[in-house]
Each structure stands twice: as C-alpha cells, then as structure tokens.
Amino acid sequence: MAGEFELIARFFTRPVSRAALGVGDDCALVRVDAGMQLAVSCDMLVEGRHFLSTVAPERLGHKALAVNLSDLAACGAEPLACTLALALPRADEHFIAAFARGLFALADAHGIELVGGDTAAGPLNICITVFGQVPAGGALLRDGARPGDDLWVSGTLGDARLALEVFRGSVALPGEQFETVRRAMELPQPRVALGLALRGVASSAIDLSDGLVGDLGHVLRRSGVGAVLQADALPRSAVLAAQPQALQRLCMLAGGDDYELLFTAAPAQREAVLAAGQRAGLALTRCGGIVAGQALRIVDAAGDEVPVSWSGFDHFA
Ligand code: ADP
Ligand code: MG
C-alpha cells in the first residue's frame, strides 16, 4: 500500500501555471491580480451527511469541488486555486484515483489549480478550500437586496432532493428519470460563469445549498428586507413537474443541494440579467420580488398564501 507522501505525489501533485507555487512546500503561493481581493471559502463533505456511501468516487471528487466553486460563483469571483484536506479510512488506490479524476476534470473546466492540502487516515472526510479573485468592492454579497428588486433564480430546482427521496425509498421513479435526478444530486454544475456575468448587475446573490426558503432567508436577514416568492413560477425539470404538487413544492422550496444561484436585481437591470444568463448559457427565471419589512410571503399563481412548515437545513437543529 502506498504511503501518505506517495499518495500525494501520485494523485494530487500536478504542475501549476497560474499559481506561483503548488504542492510540495510548506505553503503554496497564489498570485492575485492588482486591484483584486482574494475570495476564500471552505466546505466540508462528511460521509452519511453530505453524501451517501453509494456515490461513485469520481462523482464525489466532482461534487467536493463543485460545492466550493458554487460559493465563488455566488460572490462573482473568478476561481484561482484550491486546497484539499482529505481523511481516508484506507489508502484505496482505485478510490483515490477515481476521486482525483473527478476533481481535476472539474478543476480544469474552471481553470482552478490544486495547490496544497493535507492527507490523513480517518473516517472519510473531504474539506476543500477555494481561493478566487474579485475586483475590490465588486463582490456579489447577501446584503444588497433592496425593496423593489426582482428575485431571480438560475436553472431548475428540486431534482437533487427528488433523488434523495428515491434513495430514502419515499418516491419511486423509472430508471431513466432516476438517473437524471441522481446526476443533479451527484454532479452539480457550479454557476461560475453566471456569477461573473452578474457582477455590477445583481444587487445580492447566494448559492442554493440548503434549500431555497432557508437560503433566501439569509439574504433577507442580511439585507434587512422581506420578499414575496411566487411558488408556481419556480423553474422545475420535466421529471419533477410530473410529481404531485406538494412534493414539487417540498423539493423546490426546501430541497437543498441545488447549487443554482438565487439573486436580486433592480427592474432596470432585467435586460442585463437576461444577457448575463445568455452569456452563461443558463435559463434565468424571475420568481418574485423584494419588499420592505422582514417577512417572506410565499404565494401561488392565484395570490394565495402557500403554507410552509420547513426552513433551511441546519446540522444541529
Ligand atoms: P506539512 O507537514 O507542511 O503540513 P505535508 O507533509 O502535510 O506538509 O504535505 C506535503 C505537501 O503536500 C504540502 O505542500 C501539502 O500542501 C501537500 N498536500 C498534502 N496533502 C494533499 C492533498 N490531499 N492534496 C494536495 N496537496 C496535498
Ligand atoms: Mg500536513
């Protein structure tokens, strides 16, 4: 079996070009362009909590980086570098090779370089830290939503939660549909290009990791505003749209693991928003508006209140 340093050398050491120094020394060295701020975010994936043991290691490598890139996307930051802290029960080379393949494929797609990390024996645990750059003062934050702004969301919502319900045995889907929603859960695509295109256009943004209602709540609290959310306007896949309405709403409003961007923008920016969606190759949906106050009202197409009994995911609630 390979030792710690052999594993690092074989699976996690690659030449870097954007970073000044990658794996191998006590620190990595990362260049940031003049006038830019470093955007830093860290997300941990714990087996049984954030992923099921049934996930293919290649998809796990993808998802571990994807959820972190999603945070850079939400801030409108350009990805630069990442580190990987990995606890592994065994030095299983097939697992590590497949994990690294998934991780580097997504890294290459986004021009982000793995520049360091830590490797230890222990219960499977993956912690990636990403570093990106954003023009000083130009980051998209959660605190900029203002009354009158439109509320927008990218892509479709709820498929990852639908897949989770299939794994839990509460929903049955035909094989092909299950594969579609399973991909949404295991292979989320971070909306980096959209985040970049929304700089200077959106007034606030967040990535949807813990469920729309909970994540929107973070924006509302940070911005000191309320919102009206149009439940029937929310974008959903054909697979989810074929499910009972209550399940659709649960998946879209409380689902989690969507990794789409939720953002606000002034109505004067509508054309700029749609242009940003086109540049990023993504459908964007206007799904409500920001109002004065603190309350979140969720209404259906008839304007009637949609009762909500769940909020965002909380590990300790
Ligand atoms: P230190 O003792 O200084 O913490 P280590 O011996 O843990 O250094 O790691 C040696 C080098 O390998 C360092 O440059 C570290 O950043 C890198 N490294 C360790 N584990 C990983 C990993 N899983 N992925 C990428 N780089 C790693
Ligand atoms: Mg170390």
XYZ file of C-alpha atoms and ligand atoms in Angstrom:
345
model
C 0.000 0.000 0.000
C 1.169 3.471 -0.817
C 2.241 5.802 1.995
C 0.987 9.333 2.578
C 3.675 11.073 0.545
C 3.465 8.623 -2.320
C -0.306 9.156 -2.487
C 0.149 12.919 -2.588
C 2.832 12.669 -5.247
C 0.908 10.215 -7.412
C -2.616 11.539 -7.195
C -2.578 15.157 -6.108
C 0.588 16.722 -7.497
C 0.310 18.396 -10.859
C 2.271 21.263 -12.384
C 0.698 24.663 -11.791
C 0.769 27.630 -14.134
C -1.443 30.325 -12.662
C -0.258 29.774 -9.098
C 3.355 30.723 -8.364
C 3.945 27.538 -6.328
C 1.823 24.406 -5.899
C 2.079 21.164 -3.890
C 5.360 20.289 -2.191
C 6.447 23.110 0.080
C 5.105 24.369 3.402
C 2.856 26.883 1.684
C 1.549 27.349 -1.803
C 1.923 30.783 -3.381
C -1.035 32.238 -5.263
C -0.973 35.336 -7.433
C -3.810 37.823 -7.262
C -4.108 40.496 -9.959
C -3.666 44.148 -8.993
C -6.861 45.747 -7.700
C -8.416 42.383 -6.844
C -9.462 40.943 -3.490
C -8.998 37.314 -2.527
C -12.338 35.498 -2.125
C -11.985 32.469 0.175
C -14.479 29.755 1.015
C -14.331 26.331 2.610
C -16.861 23.480 2.548
C -16.595 20.085 4.166
C -18.220 16.874 2.945
C -18.900 14.210 5.567
C -19.988 10.702 4.596
C -23.607 9.998 5.553
C -24.240 13.736 5.989
C -23.364 15.303 2.659
C -23.077 12.232 0.510
C -24.197 8.621 0.517
C -21.702 5.768 0.509
C -23.285 4.682 -2.802
C -21.800 7.633 -4.711
C -19.109 6.779 -7.278
C -15.728 8.199 -6.155
C -15.332 10.145 -9.411
C -18.609 11.943 -8.715
C -17.562 12.550 -5.145
C -14.392 14.291 -6.360
C -16.521 16.411 -8.676
C -19.049 17.330 -6.014
C -16.475 18.156 -3.340
C -15.028 20.837 -5.615
C -18.373 21.837 -7.167
C -19.929 22.904 -3.873
C -16.914 25.112 -3.202
C -16.852 26.616 -6.702
C -20.528 27.379 -6.175
C -19.583 29.677 -3.285
C -17.115 31.541 -5.511
C -19.862 31.785 -8.147
C -22.269 33.305 -5.637
C -19.724 36.057 -4.931
C -18.941 36.688 -8.588
C -15.357 35.555 -8.017
C -13.029 34.071 -10.613
C -11.576 30.722 -9.403
C -7.790 30.629 -8.902
C -6.658 27.873 -6.560
C -7.857 25.304 -4.047
C -6.549 23.090 -1.269
C -7.768 19.624 -0.330
C -7.781 18.205 3.192
C -8.605 14.530 2.964
C -9.144 11.902 5.652
C -9.263 8.382 4.224
C -10.070 5.122 6.034
C -7.631 3.237 3.738
C -5.141 4.009 1.001
C -7.537 2.540 -1.599
C -5.784 3.497 -4.823
C -8.782 2.827 -7.083
C -10.914 5.085 -4.941
C -8.290 7.843 -4.762
C -7.516 7.714 -8.489
C -11.211 7.988 -9.399
C -11.781 10.735 -6.821
C -8.827 12.705 -8.235
C -10.095 12.214 -11.797
C -13.476 13.719 -10.935
C -11.921 16.573 -9.029
C -9.347 17.501 -11.689
C -11.856 17.272 -14.549
C -13.982 19.963 -12.895
C -10.890 21.921 -11.813
C -9.644 22.011 -15.406
C -13.063 23.070 -16.681
C -12.888 26.106 -14.391
C -9.159 26.862 -14.572
C -8.649 26.310 -10.838
C -5.444 24.645 -9.581
C -4.976 22.318 -6.607
C -2.033 23.905 -4.790
C -1.901 22.055 -1.470
C -3.714 20.160 1.209
C -3.390 17.628 3.950
C -3.813 13.856 3.927
C -4.566 11.723 6.957
C -6.041 8.357 7.915
C -9.511 8.587 9.422
C -13.241 8.375 8.670
C -13.849 9.571 5.091
C -13.976 13.349 5.211
C -13.232 15.870 2.487
C -12.571 19.542 3.040
C -11.751 21.834 0.131
C -10.850 25.488 0.423
C -11.152 27.602 -2.704
C -9.459 30.883 -3.500
C -10.804 33.235 -6.118
C -10.392 36.847 -7.078
C -12.911 39.615 -7.413
C -12.462 43.346 -8.108
C -12.093 45.195 -4.800
C -15.585 46.239 -3.736
C -17.172 44.298 -6.602
C -18.145 41.020 -4.918
C -21.788 39.930 -5.003
C -22.921 39.737 -1.388
C -26.015 38.734 0.565
C -26.667 42.184 1.970
C -27.514 44.208 -1.144
C -31.191 43.343 -1.781
C -33.460 46.425 -1.807
C -37.265 46.820 -1.831
C -38.469 46.835 -5.428
C -35.729 44.469 -6.657
C -36.701 41.401 -8.671
C -35.895 37.957 -7.344
C -34.231 35.596 -9.837
C -33.069 32.005 -9.854
C -30.913 30.078 -12.351
C -31.569 26.639 -13.843
C -34.142 24.373 -12.219
C -34.733 23.500 -8.574
C -35.550 20.397 -6.616
C -34.111 17.493 -8.623
C -31.389 16.710 -6.077
C -33.986 16.456 -3.316
C -36.163 14.260 -5.503
C -33.191 11.910 -5.959
C -32.646 11.862 -2.194
C -36.297 10.873 -1.679
C -35.799 7.980 -4.103
C -32.740 6.846 -2.108
C -34.814 7.120 1.061
C -37.496 4.942 -0.518
C -40.292 7.502 -0.238
C -40.564 8.056 -4.008
C -40.193 5.621 -6.924
C -39.020 6.764 -10.369
C -38.425 4.891 -13.636
C -34.714 4.176 -14.196
C -34.061 6.882 -16.770
C -35.738 9.605 -14.685
C -33.883 8.442 -11.607
C -30.574 8.744 -13.482
C -31.452 12.329 -14.446
C -32.183 13.478 -10.914
C -29.315 11.424 -9.492
C -26.955 13.353 -11.758
C -28.374 16.608 -10.381
C -27.571 15.392 -6.866
C -24.149 13.889 -7.567
C -22.839 16.119 -10.376
C -23.970 19.690 -9.643
C -22.589 22.307 -12.049
C -21.343 25.410 -10.231
C -22.645 28.588 -11.886
C -19.285 30.344 -12.065
C -19.826 31.981 -15.465
C -23.172 33.342 -14.314
C -21.679 34.790 -11.133
C -19.035 36.605 -13.193
C -21.639 37.894 -15.653
C -23.811 39.209 -12.803
C -21.094 41.459 -11.351
C -22.369 45.014 -11.475
C -25.859 43.737 -12.430
C -27.184 41.820 -9.411
C -27.697 43.628 -6.098
C -27.263 40.483 -3.994
C -26.638 36.780 -4.562
C -26.388 33.460 -2.763
C -25.913 29.898 -3.959
C -28.667 27.443 -3.097
C -27.157 24.709 -0.953
C -29.551 24.333 1.973
C -32.928 24.896 0.296
C -34.483 27.982 -1.297
C -36.554 29.132 1.687
C -33.654 28.909 4.120
C -31.113 30.447 1.755
C -33.444 33.257 0.728
C -33.916 33.879 4.448
C -30.164 34.510 4.747
C -30.360 37.182 2.038
C -33.416 38.812 3.607
C -31.864 38.971 7.079
C -28.527 40.302 5.824
C -30.267 42.877 3.651
C -32.947 43.863 6.197
C -35.806 43.291 3.737
C -38.753 40.981 3.064
C -39.840 39.148 -0.096
C -42.786 37.743 -1.973
C -41.909 34.435 -3.624
C -44.078 33.079 -6.465
C -44.142 29.322 -5.820
C -45.757 28.468 -9.152
C -43.156 30.466 -11.093
C -40.234 28.413 -9.759
C -38.365 26.550 -12.505
C -38.504 22.746 -12.344
C -37.442 19.881 -14.557
C -39.933 17.782 -16.517
C -39.200 14.911 -14.123
C -40.115 16.944 -11.044
C -43.110 18.565 -12.802
C -44.654 15.087 -13.180
C -44.731 14.608 -9.378
C -47.591 15.595 -7.015
C -47.694 19.325 -6.297
C -46.869 19.006 -2.589
C -43.720 17.021 -3.402
C -42.733 19.522 -6.112
C -43.006 22.342 -3.609
C -41.101 20.488 -0.915
C -38.279 19.726 -3.370
C -38.071 23.250 -4.822
C -38.594 25.260 -1.642
C -36.783 23.134 0.915
C -34.755 20.749 -1.250
C -31.116 21.625 -0.772
C -28.126 20.631 -2.939
C -29.399 22.654 -5.920
C -26.257 24.781 -6.392
C -28.154 27.255 -8.513
C -27.766 30.996 -7.908
C -30.533 32.992 -6.253
C -30.050 36.724 -6.799
C -31.770 40.078 -6.779
C -31.529 42.902 -9.301
C -33.303 46.181 -9.876
C -36.082 46.024 -12.532
C -33.978 48.408 -14.657
C -31.467 45.550 -14.968
C -33.867 42.999 -16.487
C -32.279 43.063 -19.926
C -28.791 42.963 -18.431
C -29.809 39.978 -16.297
C -31.137 38.075 -19.302
C -27.982 38.930 -21.248
C -25.903 37.551 -18.360
C -27.931 34.332 -18.467
C -27.300 34.059 -22.199
C -23.584 34.591 -21.773
C -23.561 31.833 -19.154
C -25.797 29.559 -21.251
C -28.366 29.328 -18.463
C -32.095 29.876 -18.196
C -32.954 32.502 -15.581
C -36.394 32.789 -14.013
C -37.955 35.787 -12.285
C -39.721 34.294 -9.298
C -40.722 37.138 -7.001
C -39.703 40.465 -5.578
C -38.134 42.180 -2.592
C -40.389 44.240 -0.312
C -39.921 46.422 2.761
C -40.191 44.681 6.118
C -38.777 41.323 7.154
C -41.392 38.770 6.180
C -41.144 36.150 3.464
C -44.529 35.508 1.846
C -44.845 32.542 -0.479
C -47.851 32.745 -2.790
C -49.309 30.612 -5.577
C -50.424 31.789 -9.012
C -53.820 32.846 -7.585
C -52.073 35.005 -4.986
C -52.985 32.691 -2.093
C -50.501 32.026 0.683
C -48.552 28.745 0.382
C -48.110 27.307 3.879
C -44.504 26.368 4.661
C -43.523 24.224 7.596
C -39.838 23.767 6.819
C -36.885 26.106 6.769
C -33.272 25.679 5.628
C -31.156 22.711 6.540
C -29.425 23.078 9.899
C -26.972 20.389 11.014
C -27.723 20.949 14.682
C -31.462 21.668 14.584
P 3.128 19.878 6.196
O 3.791 18.859 7.068
O 3.956 21.111 5.936
O 1.730 20.155 6.583
P 2.504 17.765 4.446
O 3.571 16.773 4.650
O 1.197 17.560 5.138
O 3.072 19.194 4.739
O 2.175 17.880 2.876
C 3.247 17.939 1.945
C 2.814 18.761 0.759
O 1.744 18.078 0.120
C 2.307 20.140 1.109
O 2.686 21.014 0.067
C 0.801 19.971 1.127
O 0.143 21.176 0.816
C 0.594 18.920 0.043
N -0.584 18.049 0.245
C -0.831 17.183 1.249
N -1.984 16.531 1.072
C -2.501 16.988 -0.093
C -3.686 16.708 -0.844
N -4.601 15.811 -0.429
N -3.880 17.381 -1.982
C -2.981 18.295 -2.408
N -1.844 18.589 -1.774
C -1.605 17.948 -0.626
Mg 0.218 18.386 6.629
